mmCIF file of C-alpha atoms in Angstrom:
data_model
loop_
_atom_site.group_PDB
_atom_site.id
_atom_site.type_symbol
_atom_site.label_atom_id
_atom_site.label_comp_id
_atom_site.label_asym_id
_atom_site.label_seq_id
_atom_site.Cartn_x
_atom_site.Cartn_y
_atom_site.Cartn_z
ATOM 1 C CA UNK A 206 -69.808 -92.210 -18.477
ATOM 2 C CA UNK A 207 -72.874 -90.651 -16.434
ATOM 3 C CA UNK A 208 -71.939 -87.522 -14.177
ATOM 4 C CA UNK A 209 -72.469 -87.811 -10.433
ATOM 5 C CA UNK A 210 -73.758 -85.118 -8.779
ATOM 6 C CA UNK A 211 -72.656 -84.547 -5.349
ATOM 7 C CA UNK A 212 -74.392 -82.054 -2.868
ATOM 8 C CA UNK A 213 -72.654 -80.680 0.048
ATOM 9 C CA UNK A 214 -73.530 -82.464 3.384
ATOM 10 C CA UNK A 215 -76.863 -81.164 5.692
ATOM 11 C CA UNK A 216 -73.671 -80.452 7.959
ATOM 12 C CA UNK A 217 -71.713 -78.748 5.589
ATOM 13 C CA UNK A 218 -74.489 -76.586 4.654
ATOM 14 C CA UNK A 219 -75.582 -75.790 7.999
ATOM 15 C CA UNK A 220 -71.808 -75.156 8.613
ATOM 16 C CA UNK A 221 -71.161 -72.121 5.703
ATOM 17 C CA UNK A 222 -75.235 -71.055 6.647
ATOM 18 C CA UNK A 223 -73.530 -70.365 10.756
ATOM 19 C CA UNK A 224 -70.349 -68.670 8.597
ATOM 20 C CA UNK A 225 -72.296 -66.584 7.073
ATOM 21 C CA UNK A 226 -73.983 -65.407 9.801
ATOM 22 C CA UNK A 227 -70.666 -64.817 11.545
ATOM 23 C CA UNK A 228 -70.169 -62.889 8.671
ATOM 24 C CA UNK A 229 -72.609 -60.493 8.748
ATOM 25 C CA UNK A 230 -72.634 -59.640 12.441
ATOM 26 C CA UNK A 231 -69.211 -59.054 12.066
ATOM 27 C CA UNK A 232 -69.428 -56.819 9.085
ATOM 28 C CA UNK A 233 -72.588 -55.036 11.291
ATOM 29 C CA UNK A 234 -70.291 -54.570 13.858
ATOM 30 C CA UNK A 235 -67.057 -53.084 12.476
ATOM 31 C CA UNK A 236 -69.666 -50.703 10.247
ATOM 32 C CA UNK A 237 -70.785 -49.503 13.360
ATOM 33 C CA UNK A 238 -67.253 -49.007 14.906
ATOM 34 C CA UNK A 239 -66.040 -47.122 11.987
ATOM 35 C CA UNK A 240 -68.986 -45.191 12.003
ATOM 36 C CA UNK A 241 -67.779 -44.306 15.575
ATOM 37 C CA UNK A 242 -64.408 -43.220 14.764
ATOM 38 C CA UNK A 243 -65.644 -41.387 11.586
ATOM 39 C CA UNK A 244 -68.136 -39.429 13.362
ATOM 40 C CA UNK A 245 -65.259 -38.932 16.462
ATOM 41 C CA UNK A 246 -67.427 -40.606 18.941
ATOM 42 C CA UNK A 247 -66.447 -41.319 22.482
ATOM 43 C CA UNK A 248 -64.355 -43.669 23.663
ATOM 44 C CA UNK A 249 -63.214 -43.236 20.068
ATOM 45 C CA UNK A 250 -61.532 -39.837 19.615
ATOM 46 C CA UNK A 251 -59.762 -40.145 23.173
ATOM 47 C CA UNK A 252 -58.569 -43.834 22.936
ATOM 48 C CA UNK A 253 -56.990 -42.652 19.971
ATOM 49 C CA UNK A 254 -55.429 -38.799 21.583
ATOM 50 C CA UNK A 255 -54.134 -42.291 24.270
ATOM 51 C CA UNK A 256 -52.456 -44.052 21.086
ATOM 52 C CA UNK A 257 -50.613 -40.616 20.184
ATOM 53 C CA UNK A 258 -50.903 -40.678 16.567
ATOM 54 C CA UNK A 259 -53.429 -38.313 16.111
ATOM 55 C CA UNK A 260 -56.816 -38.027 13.972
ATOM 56 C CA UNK A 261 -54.819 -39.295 10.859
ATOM 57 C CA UNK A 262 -54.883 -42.544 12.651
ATOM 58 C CA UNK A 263 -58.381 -43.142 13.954
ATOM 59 C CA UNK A 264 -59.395 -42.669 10.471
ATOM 60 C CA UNK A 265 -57.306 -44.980 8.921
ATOM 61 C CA UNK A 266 -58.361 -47.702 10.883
ATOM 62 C CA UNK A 267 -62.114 -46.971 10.599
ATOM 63 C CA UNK A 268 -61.228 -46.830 6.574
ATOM 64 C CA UNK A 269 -59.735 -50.398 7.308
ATOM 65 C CA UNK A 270 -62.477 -51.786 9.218
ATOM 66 C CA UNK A 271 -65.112 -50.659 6.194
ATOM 67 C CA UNK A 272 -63.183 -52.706 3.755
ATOM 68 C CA UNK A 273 -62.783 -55.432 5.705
ATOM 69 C CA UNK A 274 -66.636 -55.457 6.440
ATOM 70 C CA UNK A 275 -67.606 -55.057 2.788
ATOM 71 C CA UNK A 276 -64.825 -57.842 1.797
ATOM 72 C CA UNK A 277 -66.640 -60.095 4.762
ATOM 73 C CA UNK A 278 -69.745 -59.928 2.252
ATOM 74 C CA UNK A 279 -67.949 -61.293 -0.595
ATOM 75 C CA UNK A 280 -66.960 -64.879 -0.920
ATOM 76 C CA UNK A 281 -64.039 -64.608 -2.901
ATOM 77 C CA UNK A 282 -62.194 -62.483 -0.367
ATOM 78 C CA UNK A 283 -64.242 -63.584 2.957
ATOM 79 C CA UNK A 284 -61.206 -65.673 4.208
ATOM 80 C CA UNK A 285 -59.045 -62.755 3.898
ATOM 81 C CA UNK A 286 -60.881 -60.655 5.231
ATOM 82 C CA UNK A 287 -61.237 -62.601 8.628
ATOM 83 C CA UNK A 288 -57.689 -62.614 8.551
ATOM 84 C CA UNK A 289 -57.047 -58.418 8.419
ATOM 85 C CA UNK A 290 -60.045 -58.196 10.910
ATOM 86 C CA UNK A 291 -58.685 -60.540 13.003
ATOM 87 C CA UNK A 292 -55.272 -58.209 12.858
ATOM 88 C CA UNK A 293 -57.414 -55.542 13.133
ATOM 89 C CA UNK A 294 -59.214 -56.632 16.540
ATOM 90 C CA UNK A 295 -55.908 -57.697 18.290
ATOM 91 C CA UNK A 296 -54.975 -54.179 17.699
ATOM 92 C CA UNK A 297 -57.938 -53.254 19.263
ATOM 93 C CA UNK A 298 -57.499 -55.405 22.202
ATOM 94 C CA UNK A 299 -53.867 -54.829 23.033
ATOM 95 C CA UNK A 300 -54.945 -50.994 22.637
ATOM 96 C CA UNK A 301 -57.889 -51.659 25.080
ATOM 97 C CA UNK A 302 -55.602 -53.798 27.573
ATOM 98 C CA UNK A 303 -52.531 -51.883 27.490
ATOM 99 C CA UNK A 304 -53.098 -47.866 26.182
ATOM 100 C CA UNK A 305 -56.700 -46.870 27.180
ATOM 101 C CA UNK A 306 -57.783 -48.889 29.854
ATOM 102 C CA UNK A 307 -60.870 -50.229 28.668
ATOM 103 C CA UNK A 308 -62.694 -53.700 28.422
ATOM 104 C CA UNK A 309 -61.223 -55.952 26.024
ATOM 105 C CA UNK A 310 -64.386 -58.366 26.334
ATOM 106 C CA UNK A 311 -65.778 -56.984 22.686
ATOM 107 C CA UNK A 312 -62.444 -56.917 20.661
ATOM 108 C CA UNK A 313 -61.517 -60.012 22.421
ATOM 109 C CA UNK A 314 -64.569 -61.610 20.988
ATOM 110 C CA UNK A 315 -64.628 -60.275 17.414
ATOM 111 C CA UNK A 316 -60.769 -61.511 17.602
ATOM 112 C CA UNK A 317 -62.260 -64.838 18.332
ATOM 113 C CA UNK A 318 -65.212 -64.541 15.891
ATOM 114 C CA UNK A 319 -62.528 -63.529 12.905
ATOM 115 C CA UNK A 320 -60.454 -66.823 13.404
ATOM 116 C CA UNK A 321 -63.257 -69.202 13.750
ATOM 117 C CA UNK A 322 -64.423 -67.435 10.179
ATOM 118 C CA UNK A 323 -60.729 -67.280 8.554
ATOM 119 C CA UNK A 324 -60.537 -71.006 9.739
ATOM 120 C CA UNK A 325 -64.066 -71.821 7.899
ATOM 121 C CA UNK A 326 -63.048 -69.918 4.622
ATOM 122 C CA UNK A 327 -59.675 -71.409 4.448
ATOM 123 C CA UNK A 328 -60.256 -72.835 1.081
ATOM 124 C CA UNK A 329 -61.536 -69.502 -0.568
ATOM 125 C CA UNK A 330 -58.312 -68.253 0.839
ATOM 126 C CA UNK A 331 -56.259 -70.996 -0.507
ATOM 127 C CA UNK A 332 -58.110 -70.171 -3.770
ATOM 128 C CA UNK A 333 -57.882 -66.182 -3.510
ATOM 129 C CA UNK A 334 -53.190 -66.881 -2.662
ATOM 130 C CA UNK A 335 -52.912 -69.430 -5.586
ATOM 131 C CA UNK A 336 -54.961 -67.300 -7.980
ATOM 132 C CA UNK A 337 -52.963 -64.003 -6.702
ATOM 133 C CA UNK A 338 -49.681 -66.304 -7.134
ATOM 134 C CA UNK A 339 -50.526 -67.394 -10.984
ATOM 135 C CA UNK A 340 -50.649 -70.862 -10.014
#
């Protein structure tokens, strides 16, 4: 019996081309916000004396939002990894909103950004759980 060969759609291609994209400009963009809290830019340092929980805090998160950007870059873990920066950014917007005051335009964004790329990488993700569950 002769093997088929099936390519993915123009559509489909276009499709994980625009994901990746996503991707990267959200990686770019949480690299720059943890570069923020690491270096204990403003807004930064006081949105997070607002929070209450001290330095310890504001580096934690800009730890989390570096491994979520480098995890954004590889396929395996990409669908994942919209999912923790989409927790990530409705932190940030519930913080903007509700503690210090400030737009919620850019988090809200990102937020939206994270889901429409967890939504695309669904199937790595569905991979990543039933390789992680031994199944």
């Amino acid at each position: 019996m002769e093997k088929i060969e099936t390519r993915p759609s123009a559509g489909r291609r276009l499709a994980g081309a625009g994901l990746w994209v996503l991707q990267v400009v959200m990686a770019g963009m949480l690299l720059m916000a943890a570069m923020g809290k690491f270096t204990g830019a403003e807004p930064s340092v006081s949105t997070f004396e607002a929070i209450g929980w001290g330095d310890w805090f504001r580096y934690l998160v800009a730890v989390l939002e570096v491994a979520v950007a480098v995890c954004l870059l590889a396929p395996p873990v990409a669908g994942a990894a919209a999912l923790a920066g989409a927790g990530l950014m409705a932190g940030a917007v519930l913080t903007e909103a509700f503690v210090s005051g400030g737009p919620v335009a850019l988090p809200l964004v990102l937020l939206v950004v994270s889901g429409v790329i967890a939504w695309g990488r669904r199937d790595r993700t569905d991979r990543l759980w039933r390789s992680l569950a031994g199944g």
